[in-house]
Coordinates of C-alpha atoms and ligand atoms in Angstrom, one line a residue:
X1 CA -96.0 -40.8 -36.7
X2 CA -93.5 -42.0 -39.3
X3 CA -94.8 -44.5 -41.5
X4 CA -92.2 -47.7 -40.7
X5 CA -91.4 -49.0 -44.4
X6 CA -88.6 -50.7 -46.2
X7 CA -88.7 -48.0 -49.2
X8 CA -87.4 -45.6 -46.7
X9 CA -83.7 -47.2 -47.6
X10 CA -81.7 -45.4 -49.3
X11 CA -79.5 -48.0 -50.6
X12 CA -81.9 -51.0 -51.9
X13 CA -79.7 -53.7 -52.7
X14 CA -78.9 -54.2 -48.2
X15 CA -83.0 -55.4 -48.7
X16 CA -82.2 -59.6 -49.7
X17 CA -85.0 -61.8 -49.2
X18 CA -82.9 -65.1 -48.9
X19 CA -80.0 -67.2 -47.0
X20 CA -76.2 -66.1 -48.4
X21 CA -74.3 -69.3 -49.4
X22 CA -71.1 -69.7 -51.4
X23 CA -71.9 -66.0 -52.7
X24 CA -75.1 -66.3 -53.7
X25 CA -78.5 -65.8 -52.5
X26 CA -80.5 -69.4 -52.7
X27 CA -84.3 -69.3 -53.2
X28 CA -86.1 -72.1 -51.6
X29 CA -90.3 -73.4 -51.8
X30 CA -91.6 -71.9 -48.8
X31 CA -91.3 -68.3 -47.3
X32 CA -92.1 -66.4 -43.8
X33 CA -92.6 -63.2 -42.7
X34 CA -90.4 -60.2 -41.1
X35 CA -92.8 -58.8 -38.6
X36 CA -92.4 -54.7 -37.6
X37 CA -92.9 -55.5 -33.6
X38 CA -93.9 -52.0 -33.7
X39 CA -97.4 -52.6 -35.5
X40 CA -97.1 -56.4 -36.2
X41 CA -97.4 -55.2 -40.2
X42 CA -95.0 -57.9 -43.0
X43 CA -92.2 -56.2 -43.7
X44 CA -90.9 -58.5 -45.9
X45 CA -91.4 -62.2 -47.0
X46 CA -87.6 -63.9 -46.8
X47 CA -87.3 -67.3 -48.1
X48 CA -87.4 -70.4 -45.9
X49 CA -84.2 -72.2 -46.2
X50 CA -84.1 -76.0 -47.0
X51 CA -81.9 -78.6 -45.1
X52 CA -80.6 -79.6 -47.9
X53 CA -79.6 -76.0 -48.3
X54 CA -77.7 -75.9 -44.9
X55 CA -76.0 -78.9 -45.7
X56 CA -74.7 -76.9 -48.9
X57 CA -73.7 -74.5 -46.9
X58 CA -71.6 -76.6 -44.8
X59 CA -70.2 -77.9 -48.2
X60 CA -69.4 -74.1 -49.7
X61 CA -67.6 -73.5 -46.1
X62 CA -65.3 -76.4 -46.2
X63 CA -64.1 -76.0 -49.7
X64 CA -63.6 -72.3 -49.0
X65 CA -61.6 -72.8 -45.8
X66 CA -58.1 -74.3 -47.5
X67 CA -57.9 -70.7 -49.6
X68 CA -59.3 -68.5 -46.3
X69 CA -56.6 -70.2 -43.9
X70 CA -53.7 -69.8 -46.2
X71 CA -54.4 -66.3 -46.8
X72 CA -51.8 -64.0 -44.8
X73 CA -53.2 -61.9 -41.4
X74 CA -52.9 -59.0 -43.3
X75 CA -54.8 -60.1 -46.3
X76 CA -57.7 -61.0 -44.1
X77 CA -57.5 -58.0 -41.9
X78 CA -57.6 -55.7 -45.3
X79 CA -61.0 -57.5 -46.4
X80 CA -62.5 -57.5 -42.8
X81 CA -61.7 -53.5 -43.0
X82 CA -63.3 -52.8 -46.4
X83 CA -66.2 -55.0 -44.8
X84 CA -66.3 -52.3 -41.9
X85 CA -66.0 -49.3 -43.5
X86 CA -68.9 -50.5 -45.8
X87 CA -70.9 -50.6 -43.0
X88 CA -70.0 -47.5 -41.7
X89 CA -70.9 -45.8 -45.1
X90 CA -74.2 -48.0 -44.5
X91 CA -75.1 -46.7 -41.0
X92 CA -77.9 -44.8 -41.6
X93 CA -79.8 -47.7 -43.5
X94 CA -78.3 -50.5 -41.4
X95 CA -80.0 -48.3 -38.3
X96 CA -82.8 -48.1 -39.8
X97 CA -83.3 -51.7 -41.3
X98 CA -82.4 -53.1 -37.4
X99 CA -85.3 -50.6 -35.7
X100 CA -87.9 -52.0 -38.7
X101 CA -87.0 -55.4 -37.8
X102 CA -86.1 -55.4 -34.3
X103 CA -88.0 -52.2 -32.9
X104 CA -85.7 -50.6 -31.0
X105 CA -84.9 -46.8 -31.3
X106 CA -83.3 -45.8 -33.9
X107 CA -80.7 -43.7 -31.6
X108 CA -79.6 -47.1 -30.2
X109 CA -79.8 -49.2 -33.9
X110 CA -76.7 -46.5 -34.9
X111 CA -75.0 -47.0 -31.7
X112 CA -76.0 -51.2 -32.2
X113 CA -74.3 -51.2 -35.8
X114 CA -71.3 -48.8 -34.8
X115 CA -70.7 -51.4 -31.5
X116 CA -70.7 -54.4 -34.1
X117 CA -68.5 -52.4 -36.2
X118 CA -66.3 -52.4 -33.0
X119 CA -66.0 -55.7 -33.1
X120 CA -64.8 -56.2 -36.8
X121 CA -62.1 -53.3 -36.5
X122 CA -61.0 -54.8 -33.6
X123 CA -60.5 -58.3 -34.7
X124 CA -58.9 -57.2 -38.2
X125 CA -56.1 -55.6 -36.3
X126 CA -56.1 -58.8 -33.5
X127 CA -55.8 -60.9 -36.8
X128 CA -52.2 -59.7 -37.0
X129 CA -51.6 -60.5 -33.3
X130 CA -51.8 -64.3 -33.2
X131 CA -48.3 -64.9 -31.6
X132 CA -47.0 -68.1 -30.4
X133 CA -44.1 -69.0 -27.8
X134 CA -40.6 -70.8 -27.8
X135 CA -40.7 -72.4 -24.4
X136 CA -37.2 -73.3 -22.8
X137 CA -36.4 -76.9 -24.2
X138 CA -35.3 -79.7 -21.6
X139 CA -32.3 -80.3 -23.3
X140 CA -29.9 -78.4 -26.0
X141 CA -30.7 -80.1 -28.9
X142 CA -34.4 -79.7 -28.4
X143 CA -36.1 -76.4 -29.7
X144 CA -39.8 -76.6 -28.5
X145 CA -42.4 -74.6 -30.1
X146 CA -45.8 -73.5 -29.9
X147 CA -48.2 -72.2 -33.1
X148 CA -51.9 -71.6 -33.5
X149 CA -54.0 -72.2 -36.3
X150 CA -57.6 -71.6 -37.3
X151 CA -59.6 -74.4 -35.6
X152 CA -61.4 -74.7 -39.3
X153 CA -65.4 -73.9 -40.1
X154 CA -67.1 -72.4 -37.5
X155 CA -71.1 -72.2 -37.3
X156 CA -72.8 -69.5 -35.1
X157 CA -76.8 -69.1 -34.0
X158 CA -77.6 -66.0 -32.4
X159 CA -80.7 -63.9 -30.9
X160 CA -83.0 -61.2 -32.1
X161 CA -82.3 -58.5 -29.3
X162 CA -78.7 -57.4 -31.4
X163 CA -79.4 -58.5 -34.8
X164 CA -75.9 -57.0 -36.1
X165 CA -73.6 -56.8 -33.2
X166 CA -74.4 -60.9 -32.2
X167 CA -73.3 -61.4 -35.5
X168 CA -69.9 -59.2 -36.1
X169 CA -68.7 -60.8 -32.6
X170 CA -68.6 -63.6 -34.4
X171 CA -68.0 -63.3 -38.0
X172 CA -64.9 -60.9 -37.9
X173 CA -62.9 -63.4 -34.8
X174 CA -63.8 -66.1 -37.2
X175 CA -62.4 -64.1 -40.2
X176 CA -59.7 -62.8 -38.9
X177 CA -58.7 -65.8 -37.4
X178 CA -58.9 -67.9 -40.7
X179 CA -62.6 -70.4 -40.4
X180 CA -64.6 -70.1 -42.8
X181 CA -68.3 -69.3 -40.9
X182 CA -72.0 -70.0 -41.4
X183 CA -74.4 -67.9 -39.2
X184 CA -78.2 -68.2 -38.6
X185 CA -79.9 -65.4 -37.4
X186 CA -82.8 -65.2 -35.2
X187 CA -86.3 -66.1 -37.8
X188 CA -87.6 -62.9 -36.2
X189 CA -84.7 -60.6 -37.1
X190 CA -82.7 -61.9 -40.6
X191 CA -82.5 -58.9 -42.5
X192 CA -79.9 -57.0 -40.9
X193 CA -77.5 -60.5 -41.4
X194 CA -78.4 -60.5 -44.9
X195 CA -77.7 -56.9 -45.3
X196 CA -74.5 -57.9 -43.9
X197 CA -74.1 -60.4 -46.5
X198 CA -74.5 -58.1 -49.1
X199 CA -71.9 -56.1 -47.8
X200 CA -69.3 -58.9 -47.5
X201 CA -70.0 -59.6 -51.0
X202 CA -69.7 -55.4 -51.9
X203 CA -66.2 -56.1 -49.3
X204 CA -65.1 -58.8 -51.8
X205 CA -64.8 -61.7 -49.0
X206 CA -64.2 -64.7 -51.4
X207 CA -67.7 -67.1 -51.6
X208 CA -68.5 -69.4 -49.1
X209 CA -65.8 -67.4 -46.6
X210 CA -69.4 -65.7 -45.1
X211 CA -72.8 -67.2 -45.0
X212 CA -76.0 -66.3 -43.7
X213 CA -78.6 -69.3 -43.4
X214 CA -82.2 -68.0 -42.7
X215 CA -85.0 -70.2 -41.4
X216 CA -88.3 -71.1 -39.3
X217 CA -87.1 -74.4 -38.4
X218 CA -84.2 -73.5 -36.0
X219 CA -84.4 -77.1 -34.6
X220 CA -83.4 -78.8 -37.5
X221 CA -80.6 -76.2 -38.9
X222 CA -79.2 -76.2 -35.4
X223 CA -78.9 -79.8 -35.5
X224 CA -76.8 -79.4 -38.6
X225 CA -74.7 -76.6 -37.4
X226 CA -74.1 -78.7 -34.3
X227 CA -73.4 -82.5 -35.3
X228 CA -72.3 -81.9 -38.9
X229 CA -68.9 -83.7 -39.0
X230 CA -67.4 -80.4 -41.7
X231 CA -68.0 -78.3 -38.3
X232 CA -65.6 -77.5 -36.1
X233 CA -66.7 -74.9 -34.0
X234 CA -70.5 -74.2 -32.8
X235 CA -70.5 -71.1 -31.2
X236 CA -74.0 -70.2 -29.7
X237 CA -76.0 -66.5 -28.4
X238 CA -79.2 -67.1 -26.6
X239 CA -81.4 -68.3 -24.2
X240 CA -79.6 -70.7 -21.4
X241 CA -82.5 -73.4 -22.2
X242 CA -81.4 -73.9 -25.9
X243 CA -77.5 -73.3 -25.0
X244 CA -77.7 -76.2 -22.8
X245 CA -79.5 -78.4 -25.5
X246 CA -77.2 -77.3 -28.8
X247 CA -74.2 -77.7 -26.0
X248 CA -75.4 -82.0 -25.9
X249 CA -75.9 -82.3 -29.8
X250 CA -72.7 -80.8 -30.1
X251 CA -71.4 -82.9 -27.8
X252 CA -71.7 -86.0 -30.4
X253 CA -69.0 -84.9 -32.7
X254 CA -66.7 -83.2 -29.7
X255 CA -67.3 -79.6 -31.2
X256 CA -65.1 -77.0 -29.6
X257 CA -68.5 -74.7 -28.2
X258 CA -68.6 -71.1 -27.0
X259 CA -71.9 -70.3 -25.1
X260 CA -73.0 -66.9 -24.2
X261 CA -76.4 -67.0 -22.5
X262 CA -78.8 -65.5 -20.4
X263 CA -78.2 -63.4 -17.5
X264 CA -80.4 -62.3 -14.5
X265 CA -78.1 -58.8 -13.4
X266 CA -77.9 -57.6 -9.7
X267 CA -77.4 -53.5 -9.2
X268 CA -76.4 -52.9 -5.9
X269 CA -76.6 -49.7 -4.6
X270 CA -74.8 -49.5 -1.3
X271 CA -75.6 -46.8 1.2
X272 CA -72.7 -44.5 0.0
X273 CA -73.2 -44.7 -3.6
X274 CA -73.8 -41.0 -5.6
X275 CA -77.6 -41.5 -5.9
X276 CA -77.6 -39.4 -9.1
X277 CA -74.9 -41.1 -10.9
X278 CA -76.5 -44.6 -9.8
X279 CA -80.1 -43.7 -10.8
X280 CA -78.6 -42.5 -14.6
X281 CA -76.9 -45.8 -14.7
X282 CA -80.1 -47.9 -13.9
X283 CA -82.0 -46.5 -16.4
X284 CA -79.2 -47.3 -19.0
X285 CA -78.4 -50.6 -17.6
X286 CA -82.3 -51.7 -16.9
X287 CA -84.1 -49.7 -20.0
X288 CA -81.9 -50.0 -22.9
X289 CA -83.5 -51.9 -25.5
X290 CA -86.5 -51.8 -23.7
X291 CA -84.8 -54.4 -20.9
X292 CA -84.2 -56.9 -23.8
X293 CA -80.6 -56.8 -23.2
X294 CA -78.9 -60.5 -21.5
X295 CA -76.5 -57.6 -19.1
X296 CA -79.7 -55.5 -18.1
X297 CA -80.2 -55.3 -14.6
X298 CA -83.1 -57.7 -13.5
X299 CA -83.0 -57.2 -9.8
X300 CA -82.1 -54.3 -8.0
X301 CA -80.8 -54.3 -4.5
X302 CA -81.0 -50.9 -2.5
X303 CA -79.1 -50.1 0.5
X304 CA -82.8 -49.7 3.5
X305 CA -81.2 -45.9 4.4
X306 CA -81.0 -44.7 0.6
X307 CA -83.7 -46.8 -0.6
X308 CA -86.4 -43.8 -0.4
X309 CA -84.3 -41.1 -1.7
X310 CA -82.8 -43.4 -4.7
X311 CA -86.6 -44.2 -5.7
X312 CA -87.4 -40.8 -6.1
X313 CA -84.5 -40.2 -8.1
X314 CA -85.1 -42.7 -10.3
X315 CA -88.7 -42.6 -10.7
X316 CA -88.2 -39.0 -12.0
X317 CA -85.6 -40.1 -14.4
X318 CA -87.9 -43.0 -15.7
X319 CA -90.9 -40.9 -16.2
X320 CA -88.8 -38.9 -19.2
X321 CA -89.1 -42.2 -20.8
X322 CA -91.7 -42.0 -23.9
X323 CA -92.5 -45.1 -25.6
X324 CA -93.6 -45.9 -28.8
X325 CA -92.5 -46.4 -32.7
X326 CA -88.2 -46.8 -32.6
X327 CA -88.5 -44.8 -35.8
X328 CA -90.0 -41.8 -33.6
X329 CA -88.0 -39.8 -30.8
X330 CA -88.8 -42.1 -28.3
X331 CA -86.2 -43.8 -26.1
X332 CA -88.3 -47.4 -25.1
X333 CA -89.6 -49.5 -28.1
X334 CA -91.8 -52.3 -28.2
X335 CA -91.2 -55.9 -27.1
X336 CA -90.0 -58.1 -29.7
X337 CA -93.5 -60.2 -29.8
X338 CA -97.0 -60.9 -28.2
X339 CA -95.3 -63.7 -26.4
X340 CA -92.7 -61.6 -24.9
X341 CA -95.6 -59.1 -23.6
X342 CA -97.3 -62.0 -22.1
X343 CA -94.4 -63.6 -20.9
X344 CA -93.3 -60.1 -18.6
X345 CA -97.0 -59.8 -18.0
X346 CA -97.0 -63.1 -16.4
X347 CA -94.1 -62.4 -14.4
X348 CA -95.1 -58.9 -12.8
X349 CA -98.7 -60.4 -12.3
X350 CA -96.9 -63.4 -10.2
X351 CA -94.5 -61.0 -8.2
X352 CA -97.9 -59.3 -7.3
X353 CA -99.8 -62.2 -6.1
X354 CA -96.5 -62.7 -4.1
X355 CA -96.3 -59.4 -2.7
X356 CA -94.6 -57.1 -4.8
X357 CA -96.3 -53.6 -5.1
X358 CA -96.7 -51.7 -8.1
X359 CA -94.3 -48.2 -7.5
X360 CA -94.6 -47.0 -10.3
X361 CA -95.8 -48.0 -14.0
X362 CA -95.9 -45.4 -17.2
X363 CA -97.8 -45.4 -20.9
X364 CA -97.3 -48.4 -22.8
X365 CA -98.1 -48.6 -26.7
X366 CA -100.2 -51.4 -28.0
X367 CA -97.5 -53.6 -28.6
X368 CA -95.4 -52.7 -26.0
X369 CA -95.1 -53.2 -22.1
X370 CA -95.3 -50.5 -19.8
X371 CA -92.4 -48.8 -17.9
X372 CA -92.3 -50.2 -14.2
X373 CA -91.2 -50.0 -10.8
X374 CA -91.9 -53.1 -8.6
X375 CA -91.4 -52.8 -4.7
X376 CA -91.3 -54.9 -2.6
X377 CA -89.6 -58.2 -3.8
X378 CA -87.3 -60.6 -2.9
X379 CA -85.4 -63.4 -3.8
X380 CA -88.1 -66.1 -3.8
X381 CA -90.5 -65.0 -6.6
X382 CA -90.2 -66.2 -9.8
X383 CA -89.6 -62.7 -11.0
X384 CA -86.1 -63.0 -8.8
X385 CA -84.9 -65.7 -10.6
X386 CA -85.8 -65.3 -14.3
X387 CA -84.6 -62.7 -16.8
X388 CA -87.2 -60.5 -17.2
X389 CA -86.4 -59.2 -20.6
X390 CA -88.8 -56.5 -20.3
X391 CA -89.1 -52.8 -18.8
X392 CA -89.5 -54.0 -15.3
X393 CA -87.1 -52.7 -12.6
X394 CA -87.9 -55.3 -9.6
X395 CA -86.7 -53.2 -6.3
X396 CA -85.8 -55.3 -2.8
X397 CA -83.6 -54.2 0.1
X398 CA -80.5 -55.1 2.0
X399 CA -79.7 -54.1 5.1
X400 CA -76.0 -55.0 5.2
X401 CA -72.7 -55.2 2.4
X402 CA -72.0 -59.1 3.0
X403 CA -76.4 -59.7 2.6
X404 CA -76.3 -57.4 -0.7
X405 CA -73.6 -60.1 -2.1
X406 CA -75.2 -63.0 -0.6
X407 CA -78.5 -61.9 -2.4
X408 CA -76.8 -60.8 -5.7
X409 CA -75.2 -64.1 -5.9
X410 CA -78.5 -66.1 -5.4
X411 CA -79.2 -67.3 -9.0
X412 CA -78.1 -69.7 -11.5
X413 CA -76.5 -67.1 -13.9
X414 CA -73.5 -65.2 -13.7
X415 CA -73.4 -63.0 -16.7
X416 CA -73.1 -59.5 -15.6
X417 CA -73.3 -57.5 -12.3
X418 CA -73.5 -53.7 -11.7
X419 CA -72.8 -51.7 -8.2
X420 CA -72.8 -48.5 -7.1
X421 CA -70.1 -47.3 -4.0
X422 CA -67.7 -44.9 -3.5
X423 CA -65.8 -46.3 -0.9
X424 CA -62.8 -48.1 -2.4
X425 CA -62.2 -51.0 0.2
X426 CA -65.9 -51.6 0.0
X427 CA -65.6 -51.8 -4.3
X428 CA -63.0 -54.3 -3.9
X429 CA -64.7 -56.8 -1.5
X430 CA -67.9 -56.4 -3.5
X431 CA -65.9 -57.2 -6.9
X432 CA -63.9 -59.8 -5.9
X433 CA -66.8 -61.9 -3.9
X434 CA -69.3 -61.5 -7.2
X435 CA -69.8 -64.7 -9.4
X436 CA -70.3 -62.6 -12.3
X437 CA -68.3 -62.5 -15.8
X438 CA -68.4 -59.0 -16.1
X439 CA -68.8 -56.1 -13.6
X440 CA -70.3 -52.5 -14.1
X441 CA -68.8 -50.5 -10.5
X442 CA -70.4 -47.2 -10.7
X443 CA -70.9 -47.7 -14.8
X444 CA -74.3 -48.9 -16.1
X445 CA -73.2 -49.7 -19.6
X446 CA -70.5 -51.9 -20.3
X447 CA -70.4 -53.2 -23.8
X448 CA -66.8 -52.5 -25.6
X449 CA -64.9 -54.5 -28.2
X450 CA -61.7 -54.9 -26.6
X451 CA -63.2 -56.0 -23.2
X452 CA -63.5 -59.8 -22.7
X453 CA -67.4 -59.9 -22.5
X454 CA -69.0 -63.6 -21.2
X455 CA -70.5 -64.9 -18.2
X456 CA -70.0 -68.1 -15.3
X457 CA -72.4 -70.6 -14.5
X458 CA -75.4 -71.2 -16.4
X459 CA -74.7 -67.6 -18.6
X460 CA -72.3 -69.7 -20.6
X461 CA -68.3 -70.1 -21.1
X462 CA -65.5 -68.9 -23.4
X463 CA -65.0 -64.6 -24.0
X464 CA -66.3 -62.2 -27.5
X465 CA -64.1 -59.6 -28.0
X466 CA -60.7 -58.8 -26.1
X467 CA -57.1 -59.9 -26.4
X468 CA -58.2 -63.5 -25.7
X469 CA -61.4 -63.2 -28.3
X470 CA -59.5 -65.0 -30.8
X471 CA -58.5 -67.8 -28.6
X472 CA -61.7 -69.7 -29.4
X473 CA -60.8 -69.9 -33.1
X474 CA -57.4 -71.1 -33.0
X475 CA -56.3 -74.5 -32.4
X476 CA -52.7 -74.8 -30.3
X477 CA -49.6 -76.9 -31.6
X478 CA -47.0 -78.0 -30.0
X479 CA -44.0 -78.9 -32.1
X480 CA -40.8 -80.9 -30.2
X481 CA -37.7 -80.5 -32.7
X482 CA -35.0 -83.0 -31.4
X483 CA -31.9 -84.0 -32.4
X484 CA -30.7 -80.6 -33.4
X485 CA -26.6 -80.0 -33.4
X486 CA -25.8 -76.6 -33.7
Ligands
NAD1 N1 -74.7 -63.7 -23.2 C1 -74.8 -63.0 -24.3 O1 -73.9 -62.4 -24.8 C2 -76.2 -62.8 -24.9 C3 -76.4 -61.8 -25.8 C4 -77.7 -61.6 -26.4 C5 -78.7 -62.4 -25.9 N2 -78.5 -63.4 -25.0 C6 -79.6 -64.1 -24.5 O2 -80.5 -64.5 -25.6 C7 -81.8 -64.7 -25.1 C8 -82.8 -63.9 -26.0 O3 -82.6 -64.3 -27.3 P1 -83.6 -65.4 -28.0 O4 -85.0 -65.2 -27.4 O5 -83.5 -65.2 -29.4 O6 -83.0 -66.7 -27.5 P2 -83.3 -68.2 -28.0 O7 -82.4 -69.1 -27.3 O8 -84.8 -68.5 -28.0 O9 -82.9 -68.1 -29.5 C9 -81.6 -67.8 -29.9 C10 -81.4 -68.4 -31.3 O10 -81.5 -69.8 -31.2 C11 -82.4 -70.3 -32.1 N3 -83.1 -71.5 -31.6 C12 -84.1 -71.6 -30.7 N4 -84.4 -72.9 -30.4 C13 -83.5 -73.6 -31.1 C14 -83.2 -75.0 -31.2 N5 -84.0 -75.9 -30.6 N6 -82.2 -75.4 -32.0 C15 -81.4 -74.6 -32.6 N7 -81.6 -73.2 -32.5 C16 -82.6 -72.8 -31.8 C17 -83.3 -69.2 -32.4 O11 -83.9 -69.3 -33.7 C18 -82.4 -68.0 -32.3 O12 -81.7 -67.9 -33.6 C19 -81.8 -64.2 -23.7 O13 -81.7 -65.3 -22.8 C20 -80.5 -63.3 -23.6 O14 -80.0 -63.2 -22.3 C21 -77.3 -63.6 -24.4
LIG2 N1 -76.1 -56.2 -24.7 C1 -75.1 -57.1 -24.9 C2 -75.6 -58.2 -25.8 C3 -76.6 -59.0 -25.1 O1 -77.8 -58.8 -25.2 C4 -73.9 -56.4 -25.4 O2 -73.8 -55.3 -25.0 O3 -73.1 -56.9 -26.1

């Protein structure tokens, strides 16, 4: 077994033990430790930052955001790209620094960072494709025009499950729109946005442009990021619970607010799906990152007359599954914590005292949660209705098209949706009667930079990534020029 360990970086100075503000790394009294949810070993004691220190930060963004806006598109674009390709020349030790931290394998860290990446290539050339209209005037000696402008600093929270790509989505729309931005990580996972800090600093992103803020007490830092007057934007990554309750404080001060959020995925497979193709894409849309993904399929609705043959397909495919260290050749990792064992442990052990059967269930290490297949559930248990965020596939049945929607649609989130068919008439009544903000239709992963990703309903509102990515960051003008004579 490889021995998880910081030393194993190659390049050092991506290890910071402290929040990024104004372009330098603050120390503060108190500390806390970066757990390996692998074997629950320190990796690294990272200072605890200070209100005061926030506030600061706040400061350092507003007095950078006059330079930041006035800079051209192409000025920020060119900084955002040297920020990328420093990454990229970082992969390996990014990777690795993410599966330390966050567990996962190390297979899916590299494909993590090179997805964040994505996201800042793809904003540095949006940057230069923030147009904005003439609109026919209602008389001649009007000229009526439309222009956009950054909406000013922007402050961001995000998860642990994607400790870089949560935060690129982000950052580079910020960026490249022109706000100045001020990010706080997950506690459990800040050393892949510091390493990230480092780099902007290595990019030469002018101080206080980028700023990492790292910290146990995520109550009190969120309520600065979300009522502090200086803010203008409060865009949030996480649990619906705490969206709803950052969406109120920010409520106070009329924040503009994106919210992405939990999700609680239906796969369909309808009677004439390919079984293969639909099996491979379950395991990539229920087991990647060990289920701790908001678009991974939580319930999964089989057609009765395939439901035998598709569960022997797919039970097959999930015993090839080994779990264990991320660092190892493994392809599940552990949970991110004891309480997210105990929380998926709670759930299965409900669903059984309320009838669910185990089908299935694998290996798991000691700080993981076994691969498992539950039969037998339906849309009343608690496991139906909550993300599972775990490496449980929860299997119930349909018996027609229009009950297989009815069912998917059954839950307070609308984040993503997955089904398998190859009848086209049947693919375009599914897609167009699913509450869902994204849809996988014989594809189980979906994740791409220029694809509008965000959910409906309680997953949340406003789009990362995409043509309209930007449109969250920019404010809209509308100028009326009268009494022209020409
Ligand atoms: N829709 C999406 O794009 C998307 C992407 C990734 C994760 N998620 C969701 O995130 C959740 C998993 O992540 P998590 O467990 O880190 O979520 P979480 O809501 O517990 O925490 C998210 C962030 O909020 C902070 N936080 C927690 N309580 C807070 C409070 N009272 N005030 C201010 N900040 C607070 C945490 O420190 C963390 O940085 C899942 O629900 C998942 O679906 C959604
Ligand atoms: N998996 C999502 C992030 C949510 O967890 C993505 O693909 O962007």
């Amino acid at each position: 077994m490889t021995t998880p360990n910081l030393s194993q970086l190659k390049n050092q100075s991506l290890i910071k033990q402290s929040s990024f503000v104004n372009g330098s790394w603050l120390s503060s009294k108190n500390s806390f430790d970066v757990v390996n949810p692998f074997n629950n070993e320190s990796l690294l004691q990272v200072d605890d930052i200070e209100i005061t220190q926030v506030e600061d930060a706040v400061s350092a963004a507003k007095s950078a955001q006059q330079a930041w806006q006035s800079t051209t598109a192409y000025e920020r674009a060119a900084q955002l790209k040297k920020w990328g390709e420093l990454l990229t020349e970082n992969l390996d030790d990014l990777a690795l620094l993410l599966t330390l931290e966050q567990g996962k394998p190390l297979a899916e860290a590299r494909g993590e960072i090179k997805y964040g990446i994505s996201y800042i290539e793809w904003f540095c050339e949006e940057a230069k494709r923030v147009y904005g209209d003439t609109i026919p005037a209602l008389s001649n000696s009007q000229q009526v025009i439309v222009t956009k402008h950054p909406v000013g600093v922007v402050a961001a929270i995000t998860p642990w499950n994607f400790p870089n790509a949560m935060n690129t989505r982000k950052a580079a729309a910020a960026l490249a729109a022109g706000c100045c931005f001020i990010v706080k990580p997950s506690e459990l996972t800040p050393l892949s946005a510091l390493a990230m800090a480092e780099l902007s600093l290595q990019a030469g992103i002018p101080k206080g442009v980028f700023n990492v803020v790292v910290g146990t007490n995520a109550k009190a830092i969120g309520e600065v990021l979300t009522t502090h007057a200086d803010i203008a934007k409060f865009s949030f990554t996480g649990s619906t619970a705490v969206g709803k309750l950052l969406t109120q404080q920010a409520a106070s001060t009329v924040k503009r607010v994106s919210m992405e959020l939990g999700g609680n995925a239906p796969f369909i497979v309808f009677d004439d799906a390919d079984l293969e193709a639909a099996a491979t894409g379950l395991i990539a849309a229920k087991f990647r990152n060990a289920g701790q993904t908001c678009v991974c399929a939580n319930r999964i609705y089989l057609a009765e007359s395939i439901k035998q043959p598709f569960l022997a397909i797919f039970t097959e495919k999930l015993k090839q599954l080994t779990q264990g260290n991320g660092l190892n050749d493994v392809q599940l990792g552990p949970l991110i914590n004891q309480a997210a064992i105990d929380k998926v442990t709670e759930l299965v052990d409900t669903a059984l005292s309320e009838g669910a059967h185990i089908h299935y269930q694998g290996e798991a290490s000691a700080t993981g949660y076994p691969a498992t297949i539950l039969t037998n559930c339906n849309n009343t248990m608690e496991i139906a209705q909550n993300e599972i965020f775990g490496p449980v596939a929860t299997i119930f049945s349909f018996d027609n098209e229009q009950s297989a929607i009815n069912l998917a649609n059954d839950t307070e989130y609308g984040l993503a949706a997955y089904f398998y068919s190859q009848n086209i008439n049947r693919i375009m009544r599914a897609a167009n009667q699913l509450k869902f903000g994204m849809l996988g239709i014989n594809e189980g992963i979906i994740s791409n930079a220029a694809a509008p990703f965000g959910g409906v309903k309680q997953s949340g509102y406003g789009r990362e990534g995409s043509k309209v990515g930007l449109d969250d960051y920019l404010e809209t003008k509308y100028l009326c020029l009268g009494n022209l004579s020409y």
